[in-house]
CSV table of C-alpha atoms and ligand atoms in Angstrom, one decimal:
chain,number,residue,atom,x,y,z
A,1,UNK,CA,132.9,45.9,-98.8
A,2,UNK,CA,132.8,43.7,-102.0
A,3,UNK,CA,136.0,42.1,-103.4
A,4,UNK,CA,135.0,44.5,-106.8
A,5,UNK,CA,135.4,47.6,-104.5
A,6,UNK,CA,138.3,46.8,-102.6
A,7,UNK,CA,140.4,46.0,-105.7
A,8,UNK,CA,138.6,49.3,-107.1
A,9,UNK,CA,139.4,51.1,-104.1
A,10,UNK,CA,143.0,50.1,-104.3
A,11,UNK,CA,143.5,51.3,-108.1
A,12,UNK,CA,142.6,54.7,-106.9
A,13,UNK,CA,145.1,54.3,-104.1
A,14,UNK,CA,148.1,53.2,-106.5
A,15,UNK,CA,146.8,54.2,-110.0
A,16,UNK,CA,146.6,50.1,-111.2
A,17,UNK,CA,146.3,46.8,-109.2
A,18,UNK,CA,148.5,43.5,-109.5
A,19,UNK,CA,146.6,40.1,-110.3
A,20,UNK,CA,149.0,37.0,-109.6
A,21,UNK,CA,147.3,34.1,-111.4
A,22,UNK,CA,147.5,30.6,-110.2
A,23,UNK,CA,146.2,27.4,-112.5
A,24,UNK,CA,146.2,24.9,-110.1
A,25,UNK,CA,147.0,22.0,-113.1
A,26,UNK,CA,150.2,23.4,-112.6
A,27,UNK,CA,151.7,23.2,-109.2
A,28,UNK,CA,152.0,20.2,-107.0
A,29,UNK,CA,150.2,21.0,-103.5
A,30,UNK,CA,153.4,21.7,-101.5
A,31,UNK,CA,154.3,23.9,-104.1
A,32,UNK,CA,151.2,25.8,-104.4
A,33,UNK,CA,151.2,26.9,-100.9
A,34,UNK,CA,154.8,28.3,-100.8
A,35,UNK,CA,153.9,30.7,-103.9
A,36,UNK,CA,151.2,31.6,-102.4
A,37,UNK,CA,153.2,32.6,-99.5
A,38,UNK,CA,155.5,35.0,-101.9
A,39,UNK,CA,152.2,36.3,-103.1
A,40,UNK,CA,150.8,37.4,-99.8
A,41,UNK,CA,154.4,39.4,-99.2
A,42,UNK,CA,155.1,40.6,-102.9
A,43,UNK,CA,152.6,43.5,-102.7
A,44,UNK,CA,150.2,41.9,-105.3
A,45,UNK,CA,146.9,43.2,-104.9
A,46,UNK,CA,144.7,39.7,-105.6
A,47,UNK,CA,145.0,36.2,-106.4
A,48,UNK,CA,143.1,35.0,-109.2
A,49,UNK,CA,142.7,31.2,-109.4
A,50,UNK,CA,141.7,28.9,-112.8
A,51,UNK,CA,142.6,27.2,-115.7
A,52,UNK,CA,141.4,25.8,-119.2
A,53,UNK,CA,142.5,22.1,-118.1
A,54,UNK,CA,141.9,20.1,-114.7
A,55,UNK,CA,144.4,16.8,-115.6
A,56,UNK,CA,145.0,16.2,-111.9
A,57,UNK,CA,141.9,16.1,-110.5
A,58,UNK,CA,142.3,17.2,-106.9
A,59,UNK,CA,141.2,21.2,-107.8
A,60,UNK,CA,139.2,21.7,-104.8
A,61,UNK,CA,142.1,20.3,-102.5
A,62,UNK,CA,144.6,23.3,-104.4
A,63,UNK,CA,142.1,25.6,-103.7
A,64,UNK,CA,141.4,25.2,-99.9
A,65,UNK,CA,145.2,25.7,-99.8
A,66,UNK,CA,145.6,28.4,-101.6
A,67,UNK,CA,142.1,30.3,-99.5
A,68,UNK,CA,143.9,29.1,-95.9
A,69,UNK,CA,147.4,30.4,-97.3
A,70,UNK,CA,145.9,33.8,-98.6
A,71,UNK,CA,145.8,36.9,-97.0
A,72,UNK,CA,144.7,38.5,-100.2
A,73,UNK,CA,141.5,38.2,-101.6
A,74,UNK,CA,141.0,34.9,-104.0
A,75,UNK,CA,139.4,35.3,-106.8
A,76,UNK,CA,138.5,32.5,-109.3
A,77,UNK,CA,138.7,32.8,-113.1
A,78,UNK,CA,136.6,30.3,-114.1
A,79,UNK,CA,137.8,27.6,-116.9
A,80,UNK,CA,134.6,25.9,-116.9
A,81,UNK,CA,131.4,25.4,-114.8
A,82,UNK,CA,133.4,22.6,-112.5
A,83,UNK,CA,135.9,25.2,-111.4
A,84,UNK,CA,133.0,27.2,-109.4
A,85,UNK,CA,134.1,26.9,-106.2
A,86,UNK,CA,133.0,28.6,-102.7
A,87,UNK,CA,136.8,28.0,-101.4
A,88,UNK,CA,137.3,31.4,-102.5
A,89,UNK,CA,136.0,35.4,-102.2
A,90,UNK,CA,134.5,35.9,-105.6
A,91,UNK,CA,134.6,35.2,-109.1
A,92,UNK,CA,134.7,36.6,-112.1
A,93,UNK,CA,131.8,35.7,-114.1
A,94,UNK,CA,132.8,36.1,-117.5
A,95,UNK,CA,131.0,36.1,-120.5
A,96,UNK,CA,133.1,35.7,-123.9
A,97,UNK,CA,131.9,38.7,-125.9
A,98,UNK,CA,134.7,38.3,-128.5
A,99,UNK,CA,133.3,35.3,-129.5
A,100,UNK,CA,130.1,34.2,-131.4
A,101,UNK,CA,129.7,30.6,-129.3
A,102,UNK,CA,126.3,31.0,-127.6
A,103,UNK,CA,127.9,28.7,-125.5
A,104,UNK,CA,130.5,30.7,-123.8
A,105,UNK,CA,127.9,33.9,-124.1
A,106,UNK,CA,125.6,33.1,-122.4
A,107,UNK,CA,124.6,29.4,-121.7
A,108,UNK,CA,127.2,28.5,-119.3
A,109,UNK,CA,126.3,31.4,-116.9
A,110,UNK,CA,123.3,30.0,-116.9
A,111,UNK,CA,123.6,27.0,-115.5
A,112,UNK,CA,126.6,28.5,-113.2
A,113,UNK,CA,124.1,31.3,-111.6
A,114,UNK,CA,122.3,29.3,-109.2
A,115,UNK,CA,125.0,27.6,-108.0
A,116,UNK,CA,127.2,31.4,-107.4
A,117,UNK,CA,123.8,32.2,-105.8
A,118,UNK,CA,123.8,29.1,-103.7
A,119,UNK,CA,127.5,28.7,-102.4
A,120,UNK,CA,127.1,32.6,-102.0
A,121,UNK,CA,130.0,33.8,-103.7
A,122,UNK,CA,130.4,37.3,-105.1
A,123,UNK,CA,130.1,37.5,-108.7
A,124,UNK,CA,131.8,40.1,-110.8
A,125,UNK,CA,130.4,40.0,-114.2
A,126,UNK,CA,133.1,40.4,-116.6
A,127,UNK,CA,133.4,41.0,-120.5
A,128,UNK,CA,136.2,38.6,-121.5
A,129,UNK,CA,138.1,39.5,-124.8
A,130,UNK,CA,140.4,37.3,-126.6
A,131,UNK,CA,142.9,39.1,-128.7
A,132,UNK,CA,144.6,37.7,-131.8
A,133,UNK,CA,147.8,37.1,-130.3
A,134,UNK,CA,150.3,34.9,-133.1
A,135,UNK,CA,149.1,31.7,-132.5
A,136,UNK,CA,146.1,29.8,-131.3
A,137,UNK,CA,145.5,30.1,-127.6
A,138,UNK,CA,144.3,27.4,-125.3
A,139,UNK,CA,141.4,29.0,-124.5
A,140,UNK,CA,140.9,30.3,-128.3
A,141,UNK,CA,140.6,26.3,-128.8
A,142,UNK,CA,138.5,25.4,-126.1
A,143,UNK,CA,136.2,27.9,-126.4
A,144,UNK,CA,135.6,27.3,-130.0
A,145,UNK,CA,135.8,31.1,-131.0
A,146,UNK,CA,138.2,33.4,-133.2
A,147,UNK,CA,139.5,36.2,-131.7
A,148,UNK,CA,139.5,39.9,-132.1
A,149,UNK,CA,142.4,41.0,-134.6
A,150,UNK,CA,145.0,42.4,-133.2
A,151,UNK,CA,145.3,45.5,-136.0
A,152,UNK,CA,141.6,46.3,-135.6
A,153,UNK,CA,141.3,48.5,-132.2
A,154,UNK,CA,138.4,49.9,-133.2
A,155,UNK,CA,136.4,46.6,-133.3
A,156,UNK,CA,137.8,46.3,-129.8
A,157,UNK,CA,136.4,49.2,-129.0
A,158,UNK,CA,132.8,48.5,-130.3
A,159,UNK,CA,133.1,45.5,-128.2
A,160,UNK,CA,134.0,47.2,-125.0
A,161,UNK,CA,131.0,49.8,-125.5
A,162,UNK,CA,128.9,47.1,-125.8
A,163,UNK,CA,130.2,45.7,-122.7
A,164,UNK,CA,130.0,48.9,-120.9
A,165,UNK,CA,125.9,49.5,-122.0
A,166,UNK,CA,125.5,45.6,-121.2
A,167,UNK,CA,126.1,46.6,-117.6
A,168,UNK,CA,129.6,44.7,-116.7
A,169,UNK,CA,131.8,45.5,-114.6
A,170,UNK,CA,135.3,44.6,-116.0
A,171,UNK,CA,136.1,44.1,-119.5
A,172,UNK,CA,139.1,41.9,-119.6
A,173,UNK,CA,141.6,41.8,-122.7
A,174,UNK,CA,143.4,38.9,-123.1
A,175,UNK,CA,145.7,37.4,-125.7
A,176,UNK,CA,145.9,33.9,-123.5
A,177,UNK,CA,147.9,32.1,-121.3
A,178,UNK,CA,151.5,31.9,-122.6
A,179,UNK,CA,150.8,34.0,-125.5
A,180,UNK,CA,153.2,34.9,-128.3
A,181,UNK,CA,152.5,37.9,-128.4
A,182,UNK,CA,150.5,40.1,-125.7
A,183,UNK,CA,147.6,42.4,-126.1
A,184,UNK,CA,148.6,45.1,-128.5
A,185,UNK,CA,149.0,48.8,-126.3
A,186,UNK,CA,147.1,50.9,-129.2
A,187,UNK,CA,144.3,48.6,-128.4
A,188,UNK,CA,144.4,49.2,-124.8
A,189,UNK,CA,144.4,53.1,-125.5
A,190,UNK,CA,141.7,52.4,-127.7
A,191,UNK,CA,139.5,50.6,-125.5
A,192,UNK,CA,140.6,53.0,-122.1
A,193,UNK,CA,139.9,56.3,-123.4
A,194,UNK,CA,136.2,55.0,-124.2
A,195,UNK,CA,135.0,53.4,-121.6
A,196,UNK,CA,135.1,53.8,-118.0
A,197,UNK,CA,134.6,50.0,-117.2
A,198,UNK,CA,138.0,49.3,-115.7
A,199,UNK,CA,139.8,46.9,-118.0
A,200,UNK,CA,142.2,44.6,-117.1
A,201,UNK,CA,144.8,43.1,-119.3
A,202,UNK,CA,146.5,39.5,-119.4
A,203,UNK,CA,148.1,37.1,-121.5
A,204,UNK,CA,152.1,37.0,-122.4
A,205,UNK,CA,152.6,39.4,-119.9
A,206,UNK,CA,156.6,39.0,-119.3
A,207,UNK,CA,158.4,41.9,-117.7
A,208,UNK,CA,157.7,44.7,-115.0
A,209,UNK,CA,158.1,47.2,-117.7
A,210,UNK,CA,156.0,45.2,-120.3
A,211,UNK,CA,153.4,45.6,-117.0
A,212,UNK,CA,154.1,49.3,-116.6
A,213,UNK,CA,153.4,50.1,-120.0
A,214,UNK,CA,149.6,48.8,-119.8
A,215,UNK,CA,149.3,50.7,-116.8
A,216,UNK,CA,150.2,54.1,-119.0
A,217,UNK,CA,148.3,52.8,-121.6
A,218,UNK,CA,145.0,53.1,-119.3
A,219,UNK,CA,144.7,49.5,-117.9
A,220,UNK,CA,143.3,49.4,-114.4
A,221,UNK,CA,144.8,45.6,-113.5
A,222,UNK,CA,147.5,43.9,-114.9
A,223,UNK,CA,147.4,39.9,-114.6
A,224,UNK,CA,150.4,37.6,-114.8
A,225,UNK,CA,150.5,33.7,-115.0
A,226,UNK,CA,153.1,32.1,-116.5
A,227,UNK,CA,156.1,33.9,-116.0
A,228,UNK,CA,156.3,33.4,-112.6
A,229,UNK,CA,155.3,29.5,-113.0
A,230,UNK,CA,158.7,29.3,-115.1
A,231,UNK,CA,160.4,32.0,-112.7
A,232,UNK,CA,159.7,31.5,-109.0
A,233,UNK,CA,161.2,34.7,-108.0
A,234,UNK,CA,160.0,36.9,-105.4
A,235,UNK,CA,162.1,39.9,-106.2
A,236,UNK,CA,160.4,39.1,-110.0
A,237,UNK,CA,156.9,39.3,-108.4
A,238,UNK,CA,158.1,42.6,-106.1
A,239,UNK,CA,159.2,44.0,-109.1
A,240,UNK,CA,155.7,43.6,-111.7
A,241,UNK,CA,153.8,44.8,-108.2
A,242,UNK,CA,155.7,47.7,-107.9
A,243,UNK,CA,156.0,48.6,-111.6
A,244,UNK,CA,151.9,48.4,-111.7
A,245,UNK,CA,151.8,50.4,-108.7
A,246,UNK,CA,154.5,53.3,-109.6
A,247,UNK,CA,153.2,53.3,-113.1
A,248,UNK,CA,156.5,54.2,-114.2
B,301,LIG,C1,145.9,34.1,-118.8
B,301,LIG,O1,145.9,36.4,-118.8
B,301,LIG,C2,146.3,35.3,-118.1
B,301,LIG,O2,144.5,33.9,-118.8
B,301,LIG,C3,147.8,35.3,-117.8
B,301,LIG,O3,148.5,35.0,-119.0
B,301,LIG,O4,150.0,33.1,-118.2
B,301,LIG,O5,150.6,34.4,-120.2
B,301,LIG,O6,150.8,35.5,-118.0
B,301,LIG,P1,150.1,34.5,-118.8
């Protein structure tokens, strides 16, 4: 079974899955592998892997650790081309549809196919959303791209339908790593009641009932990042993977 249908497989199990993200730039290699431990016993569904910077230079290294340390299935979320990796069970393939940077649309993937196709890796082609979310995002900047405002649902919306007769598989709304504010639960509403492209929702993410609260709103995954980087607390991670789970 792919990685896309086991995570799909377990939504229908417990209504929404858990994403723990890891960006390697941000834990020394002893670290890494102890997280990952708490990971594997928090009841988190998947680990996704990436990052907008690589200032250490020993990625791959991090990432061999965290597959060996897994028992969950890895699944990188991609900063750039270099972070393609086949230490890992899939990737999301992710196309920047919010954005107008032919770039991030379309020309990266192209030079990233024939390597997924090489290393073998299971792509999951994604629609990747950045939401308006107080103040510029790193990956706002990077990617060199405005993103969608957060009082306009309905142009979130057009986006996701175009995602959905595009053929992907996810659409993923995210406000950003460390963002102000997180994506805005009307537009989740918006987006989940026309579409039935699971979405997944990140970015700013801070609290098991901020978590819970996507869930009701329709999203299928819920991905944290930073607040357990600042909080390395395993009753904290229990606690999101339950909340997305019970969807209290
Ligand atoms: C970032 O959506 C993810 O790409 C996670 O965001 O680090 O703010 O939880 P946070």
């Amino acid at each position: 079974m792919s990685v896309y249908q086991a995570l799909l497989q377990s939504t229908e199990r417990q209504r929404a899955g858990y994403l723990v993200l890891i960006d390697p730039d941000k834990w020394s290699e002893e670290a890494i592998v102890h997280f990952v431990q708490q990971i594997n016993d928090s009841g988190a569904d998947a680990i996704m892997v990436g990052g907008s910077l690589n200032t250490r230079g020993n990625w791959d290294r991090k990432l061999v650790q965290i597959k060996e340390s897994a028992h969950l299935p890895v699944v990188l979320f991609p900063g750039s081309l270099s972070q393609v990796s086949e230490h890992a069970d899939a990737l999301l393939f992710l196309s920047l549809i919010s954005g107008r940077n032919p770039q991030s649309l379309i020309a990266d993937q192209v030079h990233a196919a024939p390597l997924v196709k090489h290393i073998g890796i299971e792509p999951i082609s994604t629609a990747y959303m950045l939401v308006e979310s107080g103040k510029p995002t790193t990956a706002e900047f990077m990617s060199g791209t405005r993103p969608l405002p957060r009082s306009k649902p309905d142009i979130a919306v057009a986006h996701a339908l175009a995602a959905e007769y595009l053929g992907f598989k996810l659409i993923y709304l995210e406000a950003g790593s460390g963002a102000e504010l997180s994506v805005p639960l009307e537009m989740v509403k918006a987006v989940t009641s026309v579409t039935r492209v699971p979405v997944m929702v990140g970015g700013g993410i801070r609290t098991p009932e901020a978590a819970a609260e996507y869930v009701a709103a329709g999203a299928r995954f819920v991905i944290t990042g930073n607040v357990l980087e600042s909080n390395q607390d395993p009753h904290l991670l229990s606690a999101f993977a339950q909340a997305v789970h019970r969807h209290v």
